[in-house]
Coordinates of C-alpha atoms in Angstrom, one line a residue:
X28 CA 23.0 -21.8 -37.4
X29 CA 21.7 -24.0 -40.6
X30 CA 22.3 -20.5 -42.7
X31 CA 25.7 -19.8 -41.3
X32 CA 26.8 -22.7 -42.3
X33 CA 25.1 -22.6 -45.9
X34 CA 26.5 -19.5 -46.3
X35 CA 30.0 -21.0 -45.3
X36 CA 29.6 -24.3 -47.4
X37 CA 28.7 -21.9 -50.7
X38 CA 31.8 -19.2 -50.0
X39 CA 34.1 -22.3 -50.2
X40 CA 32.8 -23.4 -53.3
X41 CA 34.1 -22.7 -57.0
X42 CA 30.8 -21.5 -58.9
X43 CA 31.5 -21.6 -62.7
X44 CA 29.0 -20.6 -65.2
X45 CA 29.9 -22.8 -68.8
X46 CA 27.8 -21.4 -72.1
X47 CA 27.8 -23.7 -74.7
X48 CA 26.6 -21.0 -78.3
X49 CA 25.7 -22.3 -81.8
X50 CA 22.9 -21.3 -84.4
X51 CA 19.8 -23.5 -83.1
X52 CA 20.7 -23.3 -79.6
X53 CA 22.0 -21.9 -76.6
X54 CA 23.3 -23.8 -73.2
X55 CA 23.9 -22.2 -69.6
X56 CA 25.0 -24.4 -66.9
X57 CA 25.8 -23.1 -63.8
X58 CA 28.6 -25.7 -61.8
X59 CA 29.6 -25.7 -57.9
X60 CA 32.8 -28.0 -57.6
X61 CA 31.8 -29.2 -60.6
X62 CA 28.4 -30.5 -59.9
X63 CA 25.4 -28.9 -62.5
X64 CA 23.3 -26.9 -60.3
X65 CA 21.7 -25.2 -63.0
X66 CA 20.7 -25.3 -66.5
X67 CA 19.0 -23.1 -69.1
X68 CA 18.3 -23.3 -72.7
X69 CA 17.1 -21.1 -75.5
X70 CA 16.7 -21.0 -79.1
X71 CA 17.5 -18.0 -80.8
X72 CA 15.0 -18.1 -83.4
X73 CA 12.2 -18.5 -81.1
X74 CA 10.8 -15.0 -80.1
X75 CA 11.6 -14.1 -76.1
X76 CA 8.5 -13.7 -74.2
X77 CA 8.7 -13.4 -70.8
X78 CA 9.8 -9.9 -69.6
X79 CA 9.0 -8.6 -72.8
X80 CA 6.3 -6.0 -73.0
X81 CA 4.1 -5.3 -75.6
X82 CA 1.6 -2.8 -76.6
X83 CA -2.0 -4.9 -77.0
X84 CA -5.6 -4.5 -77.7
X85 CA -8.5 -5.8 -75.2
X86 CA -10.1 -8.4 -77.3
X87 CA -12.8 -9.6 -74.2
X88 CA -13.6 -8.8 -71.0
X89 CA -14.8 -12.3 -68.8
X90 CA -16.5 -10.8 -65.6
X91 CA -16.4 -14.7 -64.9
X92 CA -13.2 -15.4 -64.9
X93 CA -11.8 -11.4 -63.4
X94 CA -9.8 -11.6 -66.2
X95 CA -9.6 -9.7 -70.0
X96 CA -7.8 -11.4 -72.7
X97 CA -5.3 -9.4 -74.9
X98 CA -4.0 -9.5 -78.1
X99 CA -0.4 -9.0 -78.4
X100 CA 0.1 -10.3 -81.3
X101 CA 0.5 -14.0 -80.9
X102 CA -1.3 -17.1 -81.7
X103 CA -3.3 -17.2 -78.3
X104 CA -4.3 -14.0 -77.0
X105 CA -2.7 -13.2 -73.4
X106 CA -4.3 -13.9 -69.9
X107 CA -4.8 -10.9 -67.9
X108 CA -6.2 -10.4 -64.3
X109 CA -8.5 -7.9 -63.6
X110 CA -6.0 -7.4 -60.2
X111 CA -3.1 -6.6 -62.9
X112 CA -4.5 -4.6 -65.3
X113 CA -3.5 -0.8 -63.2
X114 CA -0.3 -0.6 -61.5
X115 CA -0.3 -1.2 -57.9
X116 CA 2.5 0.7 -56.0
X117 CA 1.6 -1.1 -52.5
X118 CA 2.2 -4.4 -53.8
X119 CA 5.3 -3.4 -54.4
X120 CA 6.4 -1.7 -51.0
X121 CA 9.3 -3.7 -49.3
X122 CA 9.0 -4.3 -45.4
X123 CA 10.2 -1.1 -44.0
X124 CA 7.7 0.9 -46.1
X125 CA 5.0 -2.0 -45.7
X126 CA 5.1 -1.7 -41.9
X127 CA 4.8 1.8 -42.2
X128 CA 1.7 1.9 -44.6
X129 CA 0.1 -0.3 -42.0
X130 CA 1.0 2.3 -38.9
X131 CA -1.0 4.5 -40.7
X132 CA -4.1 2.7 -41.3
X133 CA -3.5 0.1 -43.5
X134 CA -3.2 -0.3 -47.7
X135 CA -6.0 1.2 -50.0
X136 CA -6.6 -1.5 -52.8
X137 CA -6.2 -0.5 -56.3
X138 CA -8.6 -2.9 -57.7
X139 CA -11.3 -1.3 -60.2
X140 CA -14.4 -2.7 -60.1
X141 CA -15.9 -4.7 -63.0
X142 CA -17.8 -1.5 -64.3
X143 CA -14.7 0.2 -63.6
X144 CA -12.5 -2.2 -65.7
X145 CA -15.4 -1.8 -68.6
X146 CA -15.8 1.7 -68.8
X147 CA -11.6 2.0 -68.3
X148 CA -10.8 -1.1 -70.7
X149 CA -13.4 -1.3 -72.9
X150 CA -13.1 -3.9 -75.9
X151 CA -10.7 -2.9 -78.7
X152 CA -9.2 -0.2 -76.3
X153 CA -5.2 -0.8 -76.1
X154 CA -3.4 -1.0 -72.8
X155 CA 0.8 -2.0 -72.1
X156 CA 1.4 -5.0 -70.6
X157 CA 4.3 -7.2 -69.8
X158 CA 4.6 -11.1 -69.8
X159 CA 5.4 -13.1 -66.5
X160 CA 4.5 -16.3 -67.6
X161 CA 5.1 -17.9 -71.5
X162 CA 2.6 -20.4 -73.2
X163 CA 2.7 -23.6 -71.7
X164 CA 0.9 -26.7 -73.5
X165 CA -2.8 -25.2 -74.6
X166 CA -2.6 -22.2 -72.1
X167 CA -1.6 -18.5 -73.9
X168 CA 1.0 -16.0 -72.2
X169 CA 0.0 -14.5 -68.3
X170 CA 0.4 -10.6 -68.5
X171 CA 0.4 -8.0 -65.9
X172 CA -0.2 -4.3 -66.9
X173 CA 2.8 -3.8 -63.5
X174 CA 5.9 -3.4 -65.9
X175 CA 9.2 -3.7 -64.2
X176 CA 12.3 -3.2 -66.4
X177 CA 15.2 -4.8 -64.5
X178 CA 18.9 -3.4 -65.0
X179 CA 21.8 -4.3 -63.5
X180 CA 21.3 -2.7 -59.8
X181 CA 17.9 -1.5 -60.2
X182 CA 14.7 -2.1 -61.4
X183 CA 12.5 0.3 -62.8
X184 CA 8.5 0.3 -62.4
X185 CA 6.9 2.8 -64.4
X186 CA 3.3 3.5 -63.0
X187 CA 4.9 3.7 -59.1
X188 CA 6.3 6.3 -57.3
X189 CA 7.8 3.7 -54.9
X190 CA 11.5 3.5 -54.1
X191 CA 12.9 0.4 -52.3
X192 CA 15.1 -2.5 -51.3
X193 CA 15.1 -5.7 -52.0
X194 CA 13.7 -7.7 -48.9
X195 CA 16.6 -9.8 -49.3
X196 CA 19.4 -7.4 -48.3
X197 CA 18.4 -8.0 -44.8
X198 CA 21.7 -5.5 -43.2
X199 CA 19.9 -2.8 -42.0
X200 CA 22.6 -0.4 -42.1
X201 CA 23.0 -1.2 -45.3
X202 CA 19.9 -0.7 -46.3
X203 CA 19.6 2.9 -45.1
X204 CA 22.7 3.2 -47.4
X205 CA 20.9 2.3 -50.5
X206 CA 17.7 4.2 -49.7
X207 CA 20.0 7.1 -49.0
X208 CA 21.7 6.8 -52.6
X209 CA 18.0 5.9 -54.2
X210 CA 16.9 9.7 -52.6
X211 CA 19.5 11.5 -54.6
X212 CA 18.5 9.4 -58.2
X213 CA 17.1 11.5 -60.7
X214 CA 13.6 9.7 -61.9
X215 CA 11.8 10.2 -64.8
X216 CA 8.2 11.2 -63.8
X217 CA 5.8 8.6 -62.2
X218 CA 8.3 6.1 -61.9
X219 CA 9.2 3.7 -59.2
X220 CA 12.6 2.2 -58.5
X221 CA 14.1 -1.0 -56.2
X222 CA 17.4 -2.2 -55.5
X223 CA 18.4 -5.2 -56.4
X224 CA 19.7 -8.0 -54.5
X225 CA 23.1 -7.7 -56.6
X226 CA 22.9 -4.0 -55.4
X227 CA 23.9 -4.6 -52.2
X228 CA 27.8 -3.2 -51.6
X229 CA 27.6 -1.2 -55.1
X230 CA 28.8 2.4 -55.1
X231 CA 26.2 5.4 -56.0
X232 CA 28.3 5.8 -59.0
X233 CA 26.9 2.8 -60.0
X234 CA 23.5 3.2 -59.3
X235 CA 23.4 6.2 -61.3
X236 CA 25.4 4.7 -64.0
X237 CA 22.3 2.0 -64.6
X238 CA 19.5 4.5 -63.8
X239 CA 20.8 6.1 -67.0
X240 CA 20.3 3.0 -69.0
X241 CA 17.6 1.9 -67.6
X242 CA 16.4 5.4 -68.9
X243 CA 17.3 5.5 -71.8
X244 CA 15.6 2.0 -72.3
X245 CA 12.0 3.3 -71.4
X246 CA 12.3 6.4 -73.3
X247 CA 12.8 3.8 -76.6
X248 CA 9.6 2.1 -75.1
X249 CA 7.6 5.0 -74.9
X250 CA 8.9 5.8 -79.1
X251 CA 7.6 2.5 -79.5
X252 CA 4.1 3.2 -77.9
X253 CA 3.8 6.5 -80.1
X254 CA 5.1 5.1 -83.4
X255 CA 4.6 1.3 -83.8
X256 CA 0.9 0.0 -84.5
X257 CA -1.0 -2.3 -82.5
X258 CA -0.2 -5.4 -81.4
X259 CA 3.6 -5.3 -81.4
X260 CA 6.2 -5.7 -79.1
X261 CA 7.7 -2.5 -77.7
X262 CA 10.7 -4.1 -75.3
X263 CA 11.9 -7.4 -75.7
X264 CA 14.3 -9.0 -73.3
X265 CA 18.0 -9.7 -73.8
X266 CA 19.4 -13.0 -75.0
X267 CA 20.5 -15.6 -72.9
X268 CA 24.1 -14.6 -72.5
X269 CA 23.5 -11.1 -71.9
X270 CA 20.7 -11.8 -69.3
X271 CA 23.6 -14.2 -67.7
X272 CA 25.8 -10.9 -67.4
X273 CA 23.5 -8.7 -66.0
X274 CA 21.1 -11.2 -63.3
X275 CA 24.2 -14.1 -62.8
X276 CA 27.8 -12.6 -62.7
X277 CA 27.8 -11.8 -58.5
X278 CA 30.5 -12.1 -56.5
X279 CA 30.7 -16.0 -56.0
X280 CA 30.9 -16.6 -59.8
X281 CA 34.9 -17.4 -60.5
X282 CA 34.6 -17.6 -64.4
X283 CA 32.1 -17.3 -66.7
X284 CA 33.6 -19.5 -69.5
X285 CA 31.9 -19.4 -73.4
X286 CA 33.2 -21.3 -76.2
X287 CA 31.8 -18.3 -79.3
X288 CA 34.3 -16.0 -80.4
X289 CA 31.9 -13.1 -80.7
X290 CA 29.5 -13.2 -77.7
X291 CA 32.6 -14.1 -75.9
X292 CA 33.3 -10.3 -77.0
X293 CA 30.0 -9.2 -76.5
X294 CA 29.8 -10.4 -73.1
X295 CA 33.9 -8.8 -71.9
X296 CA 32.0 -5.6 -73.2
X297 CA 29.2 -5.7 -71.6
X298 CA 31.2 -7.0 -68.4
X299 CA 33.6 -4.1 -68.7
X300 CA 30.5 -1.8 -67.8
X301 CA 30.1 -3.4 -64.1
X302 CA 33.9 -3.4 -63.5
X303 CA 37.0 -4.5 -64.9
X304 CA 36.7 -7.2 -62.6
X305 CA 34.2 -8.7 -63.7
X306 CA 35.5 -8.7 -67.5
X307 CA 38.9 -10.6 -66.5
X308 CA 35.4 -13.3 -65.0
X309 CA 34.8 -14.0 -68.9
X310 CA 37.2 -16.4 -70.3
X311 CA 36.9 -18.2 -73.7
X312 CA 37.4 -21.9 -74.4
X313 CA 38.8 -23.2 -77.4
X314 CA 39.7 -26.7 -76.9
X315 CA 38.5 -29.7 -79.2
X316 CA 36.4 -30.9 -77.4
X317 CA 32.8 -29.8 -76.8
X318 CA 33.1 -27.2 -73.9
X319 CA 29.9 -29.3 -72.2
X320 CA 32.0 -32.5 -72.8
X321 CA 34.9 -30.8 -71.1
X322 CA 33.4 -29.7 -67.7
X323 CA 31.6 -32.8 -67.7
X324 CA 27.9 -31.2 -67.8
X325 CA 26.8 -33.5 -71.0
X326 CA 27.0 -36.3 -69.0
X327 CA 25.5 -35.0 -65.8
X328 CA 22.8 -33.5 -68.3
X329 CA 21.9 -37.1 -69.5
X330 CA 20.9 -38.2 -65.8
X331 CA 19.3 -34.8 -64.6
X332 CA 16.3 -35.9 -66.2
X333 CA 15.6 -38.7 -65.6
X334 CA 12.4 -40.2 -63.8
X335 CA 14.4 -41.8 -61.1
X336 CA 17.6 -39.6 -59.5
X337 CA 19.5 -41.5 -57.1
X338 CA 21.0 -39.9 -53.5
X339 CA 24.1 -40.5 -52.4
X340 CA 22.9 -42.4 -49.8
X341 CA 21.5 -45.3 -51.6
X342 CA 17.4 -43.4 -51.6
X343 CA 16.1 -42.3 -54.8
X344 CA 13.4 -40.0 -56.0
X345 CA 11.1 -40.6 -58.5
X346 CA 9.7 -37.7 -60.5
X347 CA 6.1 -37.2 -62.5
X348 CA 5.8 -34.0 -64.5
X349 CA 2.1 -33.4 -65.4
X350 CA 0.8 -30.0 -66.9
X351 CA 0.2 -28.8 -63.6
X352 CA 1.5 -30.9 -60.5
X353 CA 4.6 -32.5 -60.0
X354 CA 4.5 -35.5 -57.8
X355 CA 8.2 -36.7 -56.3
X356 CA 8.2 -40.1 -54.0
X357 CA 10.7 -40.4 -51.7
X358 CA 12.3 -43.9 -51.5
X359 CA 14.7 -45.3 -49.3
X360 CA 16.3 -47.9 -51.4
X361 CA 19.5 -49.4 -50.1
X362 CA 19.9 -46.9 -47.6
X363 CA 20.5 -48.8 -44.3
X364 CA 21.6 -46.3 -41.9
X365 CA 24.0 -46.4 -38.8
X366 CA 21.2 -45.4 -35.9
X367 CA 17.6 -46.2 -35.5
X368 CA 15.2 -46.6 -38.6
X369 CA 13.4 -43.1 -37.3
X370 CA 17.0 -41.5 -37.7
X371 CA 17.9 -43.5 -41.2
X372 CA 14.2 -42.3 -42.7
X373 CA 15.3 -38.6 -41.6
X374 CA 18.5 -38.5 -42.8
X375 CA 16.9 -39.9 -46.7
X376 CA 14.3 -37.4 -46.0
X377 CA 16.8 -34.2 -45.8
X378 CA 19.2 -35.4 -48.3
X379 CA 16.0 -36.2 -50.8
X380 CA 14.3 -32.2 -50.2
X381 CA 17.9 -30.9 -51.0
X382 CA 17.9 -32.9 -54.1
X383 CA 14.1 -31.7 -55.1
X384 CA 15.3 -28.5 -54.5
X385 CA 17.9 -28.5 -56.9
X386 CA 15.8 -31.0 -59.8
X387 CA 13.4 -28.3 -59.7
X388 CA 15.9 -25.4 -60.8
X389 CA 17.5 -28.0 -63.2
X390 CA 14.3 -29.2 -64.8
X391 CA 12.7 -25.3 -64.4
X392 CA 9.7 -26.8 -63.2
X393 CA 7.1 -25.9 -61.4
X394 CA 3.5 -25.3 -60.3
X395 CA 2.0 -27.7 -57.0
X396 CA 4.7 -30.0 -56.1
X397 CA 3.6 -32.8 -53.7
X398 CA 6.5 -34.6 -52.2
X399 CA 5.6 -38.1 -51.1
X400 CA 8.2 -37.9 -48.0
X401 CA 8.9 -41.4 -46.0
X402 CA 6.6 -41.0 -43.2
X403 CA 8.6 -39.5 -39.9
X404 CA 6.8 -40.1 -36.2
X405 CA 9.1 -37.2 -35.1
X406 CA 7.4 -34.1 -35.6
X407 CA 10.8 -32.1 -34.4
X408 CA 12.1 -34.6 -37.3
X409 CA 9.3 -33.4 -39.9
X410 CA 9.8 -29.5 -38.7
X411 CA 13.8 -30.2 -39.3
X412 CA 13.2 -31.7 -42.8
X413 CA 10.5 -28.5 -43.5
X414 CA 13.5 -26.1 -42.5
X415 CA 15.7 -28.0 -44.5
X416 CA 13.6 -27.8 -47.7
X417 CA 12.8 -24.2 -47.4
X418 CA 17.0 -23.2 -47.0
X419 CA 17.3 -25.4 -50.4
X420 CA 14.7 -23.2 -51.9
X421 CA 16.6 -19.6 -51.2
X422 CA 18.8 -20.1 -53.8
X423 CA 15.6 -20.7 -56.6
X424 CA 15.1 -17.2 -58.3
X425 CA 11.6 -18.8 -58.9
X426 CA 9.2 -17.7 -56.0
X427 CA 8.3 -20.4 -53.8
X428 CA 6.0 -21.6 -51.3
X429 CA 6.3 -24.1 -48.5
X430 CA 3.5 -25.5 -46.5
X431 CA 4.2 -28.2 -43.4
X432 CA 3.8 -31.6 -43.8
X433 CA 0.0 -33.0 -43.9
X434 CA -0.8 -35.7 -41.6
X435 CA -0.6 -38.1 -44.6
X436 CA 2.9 -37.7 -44.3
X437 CA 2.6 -35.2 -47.5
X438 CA 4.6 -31.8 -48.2
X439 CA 3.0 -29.3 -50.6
X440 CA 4.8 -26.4 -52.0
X441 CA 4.6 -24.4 -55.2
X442 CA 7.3 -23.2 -57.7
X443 CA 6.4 -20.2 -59.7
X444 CA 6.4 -21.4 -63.7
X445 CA 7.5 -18.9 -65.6
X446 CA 8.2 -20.7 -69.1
X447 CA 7.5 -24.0 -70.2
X448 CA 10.1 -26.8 -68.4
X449 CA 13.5 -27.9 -69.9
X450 CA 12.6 -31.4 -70.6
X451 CA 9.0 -30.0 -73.1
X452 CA 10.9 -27.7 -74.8
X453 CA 14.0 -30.2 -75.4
X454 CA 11.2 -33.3 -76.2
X455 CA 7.9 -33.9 -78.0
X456 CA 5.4 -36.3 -77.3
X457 CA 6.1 -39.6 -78.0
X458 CA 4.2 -40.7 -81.5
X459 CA 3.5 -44.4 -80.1
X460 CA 2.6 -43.9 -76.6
X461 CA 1.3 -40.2 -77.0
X462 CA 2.9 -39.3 -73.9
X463 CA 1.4 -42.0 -72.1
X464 CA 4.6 -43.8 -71.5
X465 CA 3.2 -46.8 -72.0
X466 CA 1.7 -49.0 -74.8
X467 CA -0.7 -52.2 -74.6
X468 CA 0.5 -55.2 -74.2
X469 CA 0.4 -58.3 -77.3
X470 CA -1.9 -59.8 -74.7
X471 CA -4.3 -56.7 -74.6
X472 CA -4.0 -56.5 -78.5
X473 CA -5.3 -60.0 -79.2
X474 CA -7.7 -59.7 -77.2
X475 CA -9.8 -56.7 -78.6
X476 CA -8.3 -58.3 -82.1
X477 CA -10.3 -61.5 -80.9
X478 CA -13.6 -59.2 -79.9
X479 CA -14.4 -57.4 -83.1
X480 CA -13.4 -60.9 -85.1
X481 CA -16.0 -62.5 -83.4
X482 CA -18.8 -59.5 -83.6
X483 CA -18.0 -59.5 -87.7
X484 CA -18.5 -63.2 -87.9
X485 CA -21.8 -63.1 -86.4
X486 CA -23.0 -60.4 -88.1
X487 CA -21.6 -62.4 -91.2
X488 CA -23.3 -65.6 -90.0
X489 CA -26.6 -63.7 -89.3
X490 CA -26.6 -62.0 -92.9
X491 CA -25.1 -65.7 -94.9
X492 CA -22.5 -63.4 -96.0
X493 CA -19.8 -65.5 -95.0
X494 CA -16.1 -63.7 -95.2
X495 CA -12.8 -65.0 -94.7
X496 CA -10.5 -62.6 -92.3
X497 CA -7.2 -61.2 -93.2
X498 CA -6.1 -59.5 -90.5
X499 CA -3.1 -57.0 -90.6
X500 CA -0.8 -57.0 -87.4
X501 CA 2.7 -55.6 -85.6
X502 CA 5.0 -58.3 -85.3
X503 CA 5.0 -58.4 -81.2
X504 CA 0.9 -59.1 -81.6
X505 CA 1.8 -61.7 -84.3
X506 CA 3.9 -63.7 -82.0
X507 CA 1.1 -63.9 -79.4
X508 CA -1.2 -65.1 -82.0
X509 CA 1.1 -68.0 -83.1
X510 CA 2.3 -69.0 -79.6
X511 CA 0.0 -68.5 -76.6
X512 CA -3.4 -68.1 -78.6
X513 CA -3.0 -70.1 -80.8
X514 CA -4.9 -72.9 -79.9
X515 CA -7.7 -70.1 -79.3
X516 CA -7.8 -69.0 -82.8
X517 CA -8.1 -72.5 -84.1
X518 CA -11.1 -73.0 -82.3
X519 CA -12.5 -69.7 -83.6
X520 CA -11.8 -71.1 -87.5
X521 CA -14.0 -74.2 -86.5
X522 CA -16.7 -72.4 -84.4
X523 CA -17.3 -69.9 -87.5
X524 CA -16.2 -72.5 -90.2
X525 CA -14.1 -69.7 -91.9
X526 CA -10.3 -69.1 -92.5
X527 CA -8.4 -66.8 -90.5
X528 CA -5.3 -64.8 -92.6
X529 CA -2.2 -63.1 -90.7
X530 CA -0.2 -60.5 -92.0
X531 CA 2.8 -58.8 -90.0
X532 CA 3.5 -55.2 -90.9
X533 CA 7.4 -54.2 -89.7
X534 CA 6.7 -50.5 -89.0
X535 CA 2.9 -50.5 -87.8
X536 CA 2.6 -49.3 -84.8
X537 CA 2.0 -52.3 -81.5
X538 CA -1.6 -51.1 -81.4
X539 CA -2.6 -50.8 -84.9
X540 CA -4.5 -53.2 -86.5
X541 CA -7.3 -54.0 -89.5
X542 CA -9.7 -56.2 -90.2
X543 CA -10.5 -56.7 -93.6
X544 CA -12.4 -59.6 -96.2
X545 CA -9.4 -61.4 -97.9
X546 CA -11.7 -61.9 -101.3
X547 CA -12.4 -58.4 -102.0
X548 CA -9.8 -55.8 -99.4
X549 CA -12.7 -54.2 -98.2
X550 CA -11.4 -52.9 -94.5
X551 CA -14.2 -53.9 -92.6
X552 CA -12.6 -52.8 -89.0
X553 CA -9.4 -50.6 -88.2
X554 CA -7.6 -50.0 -84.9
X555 CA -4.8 -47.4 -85.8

């Protein structure tokens, strides 16, 4: 019943998809009734990693670790499994053919044994691989040796034999349609083939009309492999706008609307290739205003990530992005609720795991997420909110996992990561807080100023080398020293029968400070 009616709430909506083009950068939002849903960035200049495949050497092999590490050219060499270094067809099989498999005894792993991997892979031998996950802080590109080179319809698997369905066309008429047209396809040798979601309902003409570029795409690949030299990069994925045409423009997309004269050409061409249809979906905008300023996304961008997101209700989340958990709490803020306090927390509840849902698309982040839900006695109410959470989550390309919630009142579930998040590649860290967020106090300053003043006088007193301090400050810490401590500092002059000096620096940092004799500028301690 909860997915009819999803289904019913989403075929009402209007689903717009705004691109935003100029030289450093590329914008994607995706709008329902006008309300950002999604959001995707890219730089042109910056080289396209994942879903790109390259054509690397085996620098190491960690028994260790299962894993060999490849050069492919980059900075960082790439991560590789020792699961995902020969293509495995059965991990590929959708349900039908899975169920099958098992009615006659069950898979037969592909995994090579270590000695296997080193007699097979030995260093400096070269081996194809494709990324599935891009550099992310100090951690190189994950690669998988299991290419798949997705098309419109289809996606081809060279190394397979398989030919499925996508587990998400769930009709099963109509999936004995599509494994009917997928019979009569023409394959090159040893290669596999699945149907798209975005498959489902397309005519065989179709179907054939990708296989051929899909094709004529990995006979290119395989010039590559003969001609270019090792590491290079022998497939690299389409741009932004064209990847938006061939994985975005379904049925529920009304308009696709782009404000650059020539991919707004680009994209009608490539359009006119799936129907003509879908071509009269690409409009161009021209009006003086910034197309994001005009469909109202720049302002919605400018709260989507931020630490705390308010729900309609009156709730609000609040949202930690580490390098590899994301933390959400769950708070009920002003929400009062019309029925009893169990039926006000599980209302904030739902409405806050539909919001997560869709921060974690807007944000593209990912890896363990713990939400911090408000505890619920109910466990019908905890299973409801679980349910609720998990429908949220079908529309995420990103593969996800849901697990029930812990008797701590937790819910755990990971978000494939694929690239690094919106808000890293849009930010950098922060040069006085280091990323920190936070920065000590005047208080905290003074105090460690006060420590290492008094160590150096001592050691001055206990060598009769007596100094006089000049002592270089922010201007926050300065204002503790002549209000509050004051009287502290005085004392400190009389104790050590010396002369304290203060000088304020505009543009040193709230932390920073030196120590140094005021006779000769000798800098005899520094805090920067």
């Amino acid at each position: 019943m909860i997915n009819l009616f999803s289904w019913f709430k989403r075929s009402k909506m209007k689903r717009e998809i705004i691109i935003n083009v100029e030289k450093l950068e590329t914008r994607v939002a995706v709008l329902e009734n006008g309300r950002l849903e999604e959001f995707m960035v890219e730089h042109p200049e910056e080289e396209r990693l994942v879903g790109s495949v390259f054509k690397g050497r085996v620098q190491n092999l960690q028994n260790d670790l299962q894993a060999a590490f490849i050069d492919i050219g980059l900075e960082k060499n790439a991560f590789l499994h020792y699961w995902d270094m020969t293509p495995d067809a059965d991990a590929l099989l959708d349900d039908d053919d899975d169920k099958e498999k098992k009615q006659k005894g069950g898979r037969k792993s592909n995994r090579l044994t270590d000695a296997e991997i080193a007699k097979r892979f030995p260093p400096g031998s070269e081996i194809i691989v494709q990324v599935t996950k891009g550099p992310i802080s100090t951690k190189g590109p994950r690669v998988t040796a299991n290419l798949s080179i997705p098309g419109r319809y289809l996606v081809m698997m060279p190394g397979t034999k398989i030919r499925g369905v996508s587990k998400k066309i769930g009709d099963a008429d109509e999936r004995k349609r599509l494994k009917k047209i997928l019979d009569r396809l023409p394959l090159p040798e040893n290669c596999g083939l699945v149907v798209r979601t975005v498959g489902q309902g397309a005519s065989a003409r179709a179907f054939a009309r990708d296989l051929r570029n899909l094709v004529s795409v990995w006979n290119e690949m395989q010039g590559n492999v003969k001609n270019l030299r090792t590491p290079c990069c022998i497939f690299q994925e389409p741009d932004l706008c064209e990847r938006v045409i061939r994985d975005w423009l379904t049925e529920d997309v009304d308009s696709i609307v782009i404000d650059d004269a020539t991919t707004y050409e680009s994209m009608r061409e490539l359009a006119s290739r799936i129907s003509r249809r879908a071509r009269a979906r690409i409009n161009r905008f021209d009006g003086d205003a910034g197309i994001f300023d005009h469909y109202g996304v720049e302002r919605q961008l400018q709260n989507a990530f931020a630490r705390q997101v308010a729900l309609k209700s009156g709730g609000y989340l609040v949202i930690d992005e580490t390098e590899a958990l994301i933390a959400v709490d769950v708070n009920t803020g002003h929400y009062k609720g019309k029925g009893s306090q169990e039926d006000a927390i599980r209302e904030v509840n739902l409405e806050a795991v539909e919001e997560v849902a869709r921060q974690l698309r807007l944000r593209n982040i990912g890896g363990l997420v713990i939400l911090d839900l408000i505890d619920m006695k109910s466990r019908k109410h905890q299973r409801e909110v679980v349910r609720a959470l998990k429908e949220a989550l079908r529309r995420d390309r990103a593969r996800t996992n849901v697990l029930d919630i812990s008797e701590l009142g937790l819910l755990e579930m990971s978000r494939q990561r694929q690239d690094s998040s919106i808000l890293s590649q849009l930010t950098s860290t922060c040069p006085y807080c280091q990323g920190h967020g936070l920065v000590k106090s005047p208080m905290a300053v003074s105090i460690e100023i006060q420590r290492h003043l008094i160590a150096l006088l001592k050691k001055s007193e206990r060598e009769k080398q007596p100094f006089e301090p000049k002592i270089v400050i922010a201007p926050q810490v300065m204002q503790r020293l002549r209000t509050e401590d004051s009287d502290i500092l005085a004392r400190l002059q009389k104790d050590f029968n010396t002369r304290l000096t203060f000088v304020s620096e505009l543009h040193r940092h709230p932390e920073a400070f030196s120590i140094l004799d005021a006779a000769t500028s000798q800098v005899l301690y520094s805090q920067t």
